Amino acid sequence: MSGLAILAVNVAILTAAILLLWRYCVVIRDVSIIDAFWPFGMVMMVTSTFVLAHGAPARKALLLTLTAIWGLRLATHLFVRWRAHGVDPRYAAILGRLMEKTGWSFAKASFIQVFALQAVLLFIVCLPAQVGQFSSAPLTLGWMAFAGAGMTIVGILFEAVGDAQLTAFRGDPAKKGLVLDTGLWRYTRHPNYFGDALSWWGIWLVAFEGGAGLWTMMCPLLITWLVTRLSGVPMLERSLRKSRPGYDAYVRRTSAFFPWPPKVD
């Protein structure tokens, strides 16, 4: 099967899954579960490619393993968080404004603003892990693959530790209304977003060594832009500035994305 045919199959799988999830979310009037589907959907695309492609076995296995570890951990974490906390107020606000402005139904607004958009972005971001499985040369893994695997493992650990620290902080009643500025959060305001981006830069490096074209660099660039400029840092920090009195001081002394020692007040 050609690479284009494999990508077409993946598009069909993703489309079917996203439509089923959308219909479920319309019934429950909550789209927040899309966050958990984002990493799980990438694992689906990469697994489908692993089954259908005839590239170098070692590289295929490495790309699948790295994506699966990253995606299944994050999907589980986000699903558990959704079950515990329910509707994400950010999605509720976005859809509420859109429905008020356009007069659209919840179904139409959620499909266009959330599900269709996220499906496209999801597919693009994980293209390197798909395309990187197409080529049978080189057969062996080189320094780029090992460096990329190392970057991804560090990214996964960074994200997992950051998530665990935040979960523990939020679960402590004594910390309610305070700002988390210890652990990894002392060095970056968003260790989970940094780990996310680093993981996909590592996966891209593995795929690039395996023949994925330079054009696939747009994929880790896209996820980095999304978390730093669009749906990650800006959206979250707007709400935190309103709800956390000490957040402005935290912003002044702490790096927004890349880990760095805090400034002295």
Short mmCIF file of C-alpha atoms in Angstrom, two decimals:
data_model
loop_
_atom_site.label_atom_id
_atom_site.label_comp_id
_atom_site.label_asym_id
_atom_site.label_seq_id
_atom_site.Cartn_x
_atom_site.Cartn_y
_atom_site.Cartn_z
CA MET A 1 0.00 0.00 0.00
CA SER A 2 1.36 3.43 -0.95
CA GLY A 3 2.00 6.16 1.57
CA LEU A 4 -0.88 8.26 0.25
CA ALA A 5 -3.24 5.31 0.50
CA ILE A 6 -2.21 4.72 4.11
CA LEU A 7 -2.80 8.37 4.95
CA ALA A 8 -6.23 8.14 3.27
CA VAL A 9 -7.12 5.14 5.44
CA ASN A 10 -5.99 7.05 8.53
CA VAL A 11 -8.13 10.04 7.54
CA ALA A 12 -11.14 7.72 7.21
CA ILE A 13 -10.49 6.15 10.64
CA LEU A 14 -10.05 9.55 12.26
CA THR A 15 -13.18 10.95 10.59
CA ALA A 16 -15.31 8.04 11.79
CA ALA A 17 -13.96 8.28 15.34
CA ILE A 18 -14.38 12.05 15.56
CA LEU A 19 -17.97 11.89 14.27
CA LEU A 20 -18.92 9.24 16.83
CA LEU A 21 -17.32 11.24 19.63
CA TRP A 22 -19.02 14.44 18.47
CA ARG A 23 -22.45 12.81 18.51
CA TYR A 24 -21.81 11.51 22.04
CA CYS A 25 -20.73 14.96 23.21
CA VAL A 26 -23.83 16.56 21.70
CA VAL A 27 -25.95 14.17 23.78
CA ILE A 28 -24.13 15.01 27.03
CA ARG A 29 -23.68 18.72 26.10
CA ASP A 30 -19.98 18.63 26.99
CA VAL A 31 -17.03 18.61 24.56
CA SER A 32 -14.28 18.47 27.19
CA ILE A 33 -13.44 14.84 26.42
CA ILE A 34 -11.86 16.01 23.14
CA ASP A 35 -8.72 16.80 25.15
CA ALA A 36 -8.32 13.13 26.06
CA PHE A 37 -9.10 12.06 22.50
CA TRP A 38 -6.33 14.31 21.10
CA PRO A 39 -3.41 12.07 22.19
CA PHE A 40 -5.43 8.87 21.82
CA GLY A 41 -6.30 9.78 18.24
CA MET A 42 -2.62 10.19 17.44
CA VAL A 43 -1.93 6.72 18.81
CA MET A 44 -4.70 5.42 16.53
CA MET A 45 -3.12 7.03 13.45
CA VAL A 46 0.37 5.75 14.23
CA THR A 47 -0.90 2.24 15.05
CA SER A 48 -2.82 2.07 11.77
CA THR A 49 0.32 3.13 9.91
CA PHE A 50 2.39 0.52 11.76
CA VAL A 51 0.01 -2.20 10.55
CA LEU A 52 -0.21 -0.98 6.93
CA ALA A 53 3.26 0.41 6.15
CA HIS A 54 6.28 -1.65 5.07
CA GLY A 55 9.08 0.58 6.31
CA ALA A 56 12.12 -0.30 8.38
CA PRO A 57 10.85 -2.50 11.26
CA ALA A 58 13.05 -0.98 13.96
CA ARG A 59 12.01 2.59 13.13
CA LYS A 60 8.34 1.63 12.87
CA ALA A 61 8.51 -0.03 16.28
CA LEU A 62 10.32 2.94 17.83
CA LEU A 63 7.86 5.49 16.45
CA LEU A 64 4.89 3.44 17.60
CA THR A 65 6.37 2.83 21.05
CA LEU A 66 7.23 6.48 21.68
CA THR A 67 3.84 7.71 20.44
CA ALA A 68 1.95 5.07 22.43
CA ILE A 69 3.76 5.82 25.70
CA TRP A 70 3.24 9.56 25.25
CA GLY A 71 -0.34 9.31 24.02
CA LEU A 72 -1.79 6.64 26.30
CA ARG A 73 -0.36 8.27 29.44
CA LEU A 74 -1.69 11.69 28.49
CA ALA A 75 -5.07 10.37 27.31
CA THR A 76 -5.54 8.49 30.59
CA HIS A 77 -4.56 11.52 32.65
CA LEU A 78 -6.93 13.83 30.77
CA PHE A 79 -9.79 11.33 30.82
CA VAL A 80 -9.49 10.86 34.58
CA ARG A 81 -9.37 14.64 35.03
CA TRP A 82 -12.49 15.07 32.91
CA ARG A 83 -14.37 12.42 34.89
CA ALA A 84 -13.37 14.11 38.13
CA HIS A 85 -14.06 17.74 37.19
CA GLY A 86 -16.65 17.63 34.40
CA VAL A 87 -17.13 20.45 31.90
CA ASP A 88 -14.03 22.47 31.08
CA PRO A 89 -15.07 26.13 31.59
CA ARG A 90 -12.81 27.22 28.72
CA TYR A 91 -14.79 25.17 26.20
CA ALA A 92 -18.07 26.28 27.76
CA ALA A 93 -17.07 29.93 27.38
CA ILE A 94 -15.84 29.53 23.79
CA LEU A 95 -18.97 27.72 22.63
CA GLY A 96 -21.25 30.02 24.60
CA ARG A 97 -19.81 33.12 22.90
CA LEU A 98 -19.94 31.48 19.47
CA MET A 99 -23.55 30.35 19.85
CA GLU A 100 -24.61 33.77 21.10
CA LYS A 101 -22.84 35.53 18.23
CA THR A 102 -23.94 33.26 15.39
CA GLY A 103 -27.17 31.71 16.62
CA TRP A 104 -25.76 28.24 15.91
CA SER A 105 -26.96 25.19 17.79
CA PHE A 106 -24.67 23.44 20.25
CA ALA A 107 -24.18 20.62 17.72
CA LYS A 108 -23.10 22.93 14.90
CA ALA A 109 -20.90 25.15 17.06
CA SER A 110 -19.16 22.21 18.72
CA PHE A 111 -18.53 20.42 15.43
CA ILE A 112 -17.06 23.42 13.62
CA GLN A 113 -15.20 25.08 16.48
CA VAL A 114 -13.97 21.99 18.34
CA PHE A 115 -14.18 18.65 16.56
CA ALA A 116 -13.47 19.49 12.92
CA LEU A 117 -10.65 21.86 13.85
CA GLN A 118 -9.04 19.49 16.33
CA ALA A 119 -9.25 16.55 13.91
CA VAL A 120 -7.28 18.49 11.28
CA LEU A 121 -4.67 19.68 13.77
CA LEU A 122 -4.36 16.21 15.33
CA PHE A 123 -3.68 14.62 11.96
CA ILE A 124 -1.10 17.23 10.99
CA VAL A 125 0.81 17.13 14.28
CA CYS A 126 1.28 13.35 14.14
CA LEU A 127 2.25 13.24 10.45
CA PRO A 128 5.96 12.64 11.21
CA ALA A 129 5.15 9.47 13.17
CA GLN A 130 3.10 8.29 10.20
CA VAL A 131 5.36 9.33 7.31
CA GLY A 132 8.47 8.17 9.18
CA GLN A 133 7.22 4.57 8.88
CA PHE A 134 6.97 4.55 5.08
CA SER A 135 10.62 4.20 4.07
CA SER A 136 12.59 0.95 4.36
CA ALA A 137 15.91 2.82 4.36
CA PRO A 138 17.94 3.19 6.45
CA LEU A 139 17.27 -0.18 8.04
CA THR A 140 19.18 0.59 11.22
CA LEU A 141 18.65 3.35 13.75
CA GLY A 142 21.29 6.08 13.81
CA TRP A 143 22.25 8.86 16.18
CA MET A 144 19.24 11.00 15.21
CA ALA A 145 16.86 8.23 16.21
CA PHE A 146 18.54 7.72 19.56
CA ALA A 147 18.70 11.48 20.19
CA GLY A 148 15.05 11.83 19.23
CA ALA A 149 14.03 8.92 21.46
CA GLY A 150 15.93 10.52 24.34
CA MET A 151 14.22 13.87 23.76
CA THR A 152 10.82 12.19 23.70
CA ILE A 153 11.45 10.24 26.89
CA VAL A 154 12.59 13.42 28.66
CA GLY A 155 9.49 15.21 27.33
CA ILE A 156 7.17 12.45 28.55
CA LEU A 157 8.79 12.44 32.00
CA PHE A 158 8.68 16.24 32.18
CA GLU A 159 4.99 16.26 31.27
CA ALA A 160 4.10 13.37 33.58
CA VAL A 161 5.92 14.85 36.60
CA GLY A 162 4.41 18.27 35.95
CA ASP A 163 0.91 16.78 35.71
CA ALA A 164 1.43 14.78 38.92
CA GLN A 165 2.66 17.84 40.82
CA LEU A 166 -0.31 19.89 39.62
CA THR A 167 -2.80 17.16 40.53
CA ALA A 168 -1.35 16.88 44.04
CA PHE A 169 -1.40 20.67 44.45
CA ARG A 170 -5.02 20.97 43.34
CA GLY A 171 -6.00 18.12 45.65
CA ASP A 172 -4.69 19.92 48.75
CA PRO A 173 -7.46 22.10 50.27
CA ALA A 174 -4.83 24.26 51.97
CA LYS A 175 -3.50 25.33 48.55
CA LYS A 176 -6.84 26.56 47.19
CA GLY A 177 -6.43 29.95 45.49
CA LEU A 178 -2.63 29.77 45.65
CA VAL A 179 -0.11 29.49 42.80
CA LEU A 180 1.95 26.35 42.27
CA ASP A 181 5.58 27.53 42.14
CA THR A 182 7.50 24.51 43.39
CA GLY A 183 8.95 21.46 41.66
CA LEU A 184 9.11 21.80 37.88
CA TRP A 185 6.67 24.70 38.12
CA ARG A 186 9.43 26.75 39.74
CA TYR A 187 11.37 26.72 36.46
CA THR A 188 8.59 26.98 33.88
CA ARG A 189 4.98 28.09 34.17
CA HIS A 190 3.94 25.23 31.89
CA PRO A 191 6.11 22.10 32.28
CA ASN A 192 3.34 19.96 30.78
CA TYR A 193 3.23 22.04 27.58
CA PHE A 194 7.02 22.08 27.36
CA GLY A 195 7.12 18.29 27.75
CA ASP A 196 4.42 17.91 25.10
CA ALA A 197 6.34 19.94 22.53
CA LEU A 198 9.69 18.31 23.36
CA SER A 199 8.14 14.87 22.88
CA TRP A 200 7.01 15.70 19.35
CA TRP A 201 10.32 17.31 18.40
CA GLY A 202 11.94 14.03 19.43
CA ILE A 203 9.48 11.94 17.42
CA TRP A 204 10.07 14.21 14.44
CA LEU A 205 13.83 13.64 14.67
CA VAL A 206 13.35 9.85 14.61
CA ALA A 207 11.08 10.17 11.58
CA PHE A 208 13.35 12.63 9.78
CA GLU A 209 16.26 10.23 9.95
CA GLY A 210 13.97 7.62 8.39
CA GLY A 211 13.20 9.69 5.33
CA ALA A 212 10.38 11.98 6.41
CA GLY A 213 10.95 15.15 4.41
CA LEU A 214 12.10 18.45 5.87
CA TRP A 215 8.54 19.70 5.32
CA THR A 216 7.43 17.55 8.26
CA MET A 217 9.22 20.01 10.57
CA MET A 218 6.04 22.08 10.28
CA CYS A 219 4.37 19.50 12.56
CA PRO A 220 6.44 20.00 15.75
CA LEU A 221 6.51 23.71 14.91
CA LEU A 222 2.72 23.64 14.84
CA ILE A 223 2.31 21.95 18.21
CA THR A 224 4.87 24.35 19.73
CA TRP A 225 2.94 27.31 18.32
CA LEU A 226 -0.39 25.92 19.50
CA VAL A 227 0.71 25.45 23.12
CA THR A 228 2.67 28.72 23.36
CA ARG A 229 0.61 31.12 21.26
CA LEU A 230 -2.94 29.88 20.78
CA SER A 231 -4.74 27.23 22.82
CA GLY A 232 -2.25 26.54 25.59
CA VAL A 233 -0.39 29.25 27.48
CA PRO A 234 -2.46 32.34 26.44
CA MET A 235 -5.88 30.81 27.07
CA LEU A 236 -4.92 29.29 30.42
CA GLU A 237 -3.07 32.32 31.72
CA ARG A 238 -5.95 34.69 30.97
CA SER A 239 -8.11 32.76 33.42
CA LEU A 240 -5.32 32.29 35.98
CA ARG A 241 -4.60 36.02 36.13
CA LYS A 242 -8.22 36.55 37.15
CA SER A 243 -8.50 33.70 39.65
CA ARG A 244 -5.04 33.66 41.28
CA PRO A 245 -4.03 36.92 43.07
CA GLY A 246 -0.32 36.00 43.09
CA TYR A 247 -0.14 34.90 39.48
CA ASP A 248 1.21 38.18 38.06
CA ALA A 249 4.23 38.01 40.39
CA TYR A 250 4.73 34.36 39.39
CA VAL A 251 4.70 35.40 35.72
CA ARG A 252 7.34 38.06 36.31
CA ARG A 253 9.83 35.66 37.89
CA THR A 254 9.14 32.40 36.01
CA SER A 255 9.89 31.38 32.43
CA ALA A 256 6.75 30.94 30.32
CA PHE A 257 7.86 27.81 28.48
CA PHE A 258 11.52 26.74 28.49
CA PRO A 259 12.74 25.64 31.94
CA TRP A 260 14.99 28.30 33.46
CA PRO A 261 15.98 29.38 36.98
CA PRO A 262 13.47 31.92 38.32
CA LYS A 263 14.31 35.60 38.53
CA VAL A 264 14.90 37.09 41.96
CA ASP A 265 12.05 39.42 42.98
#
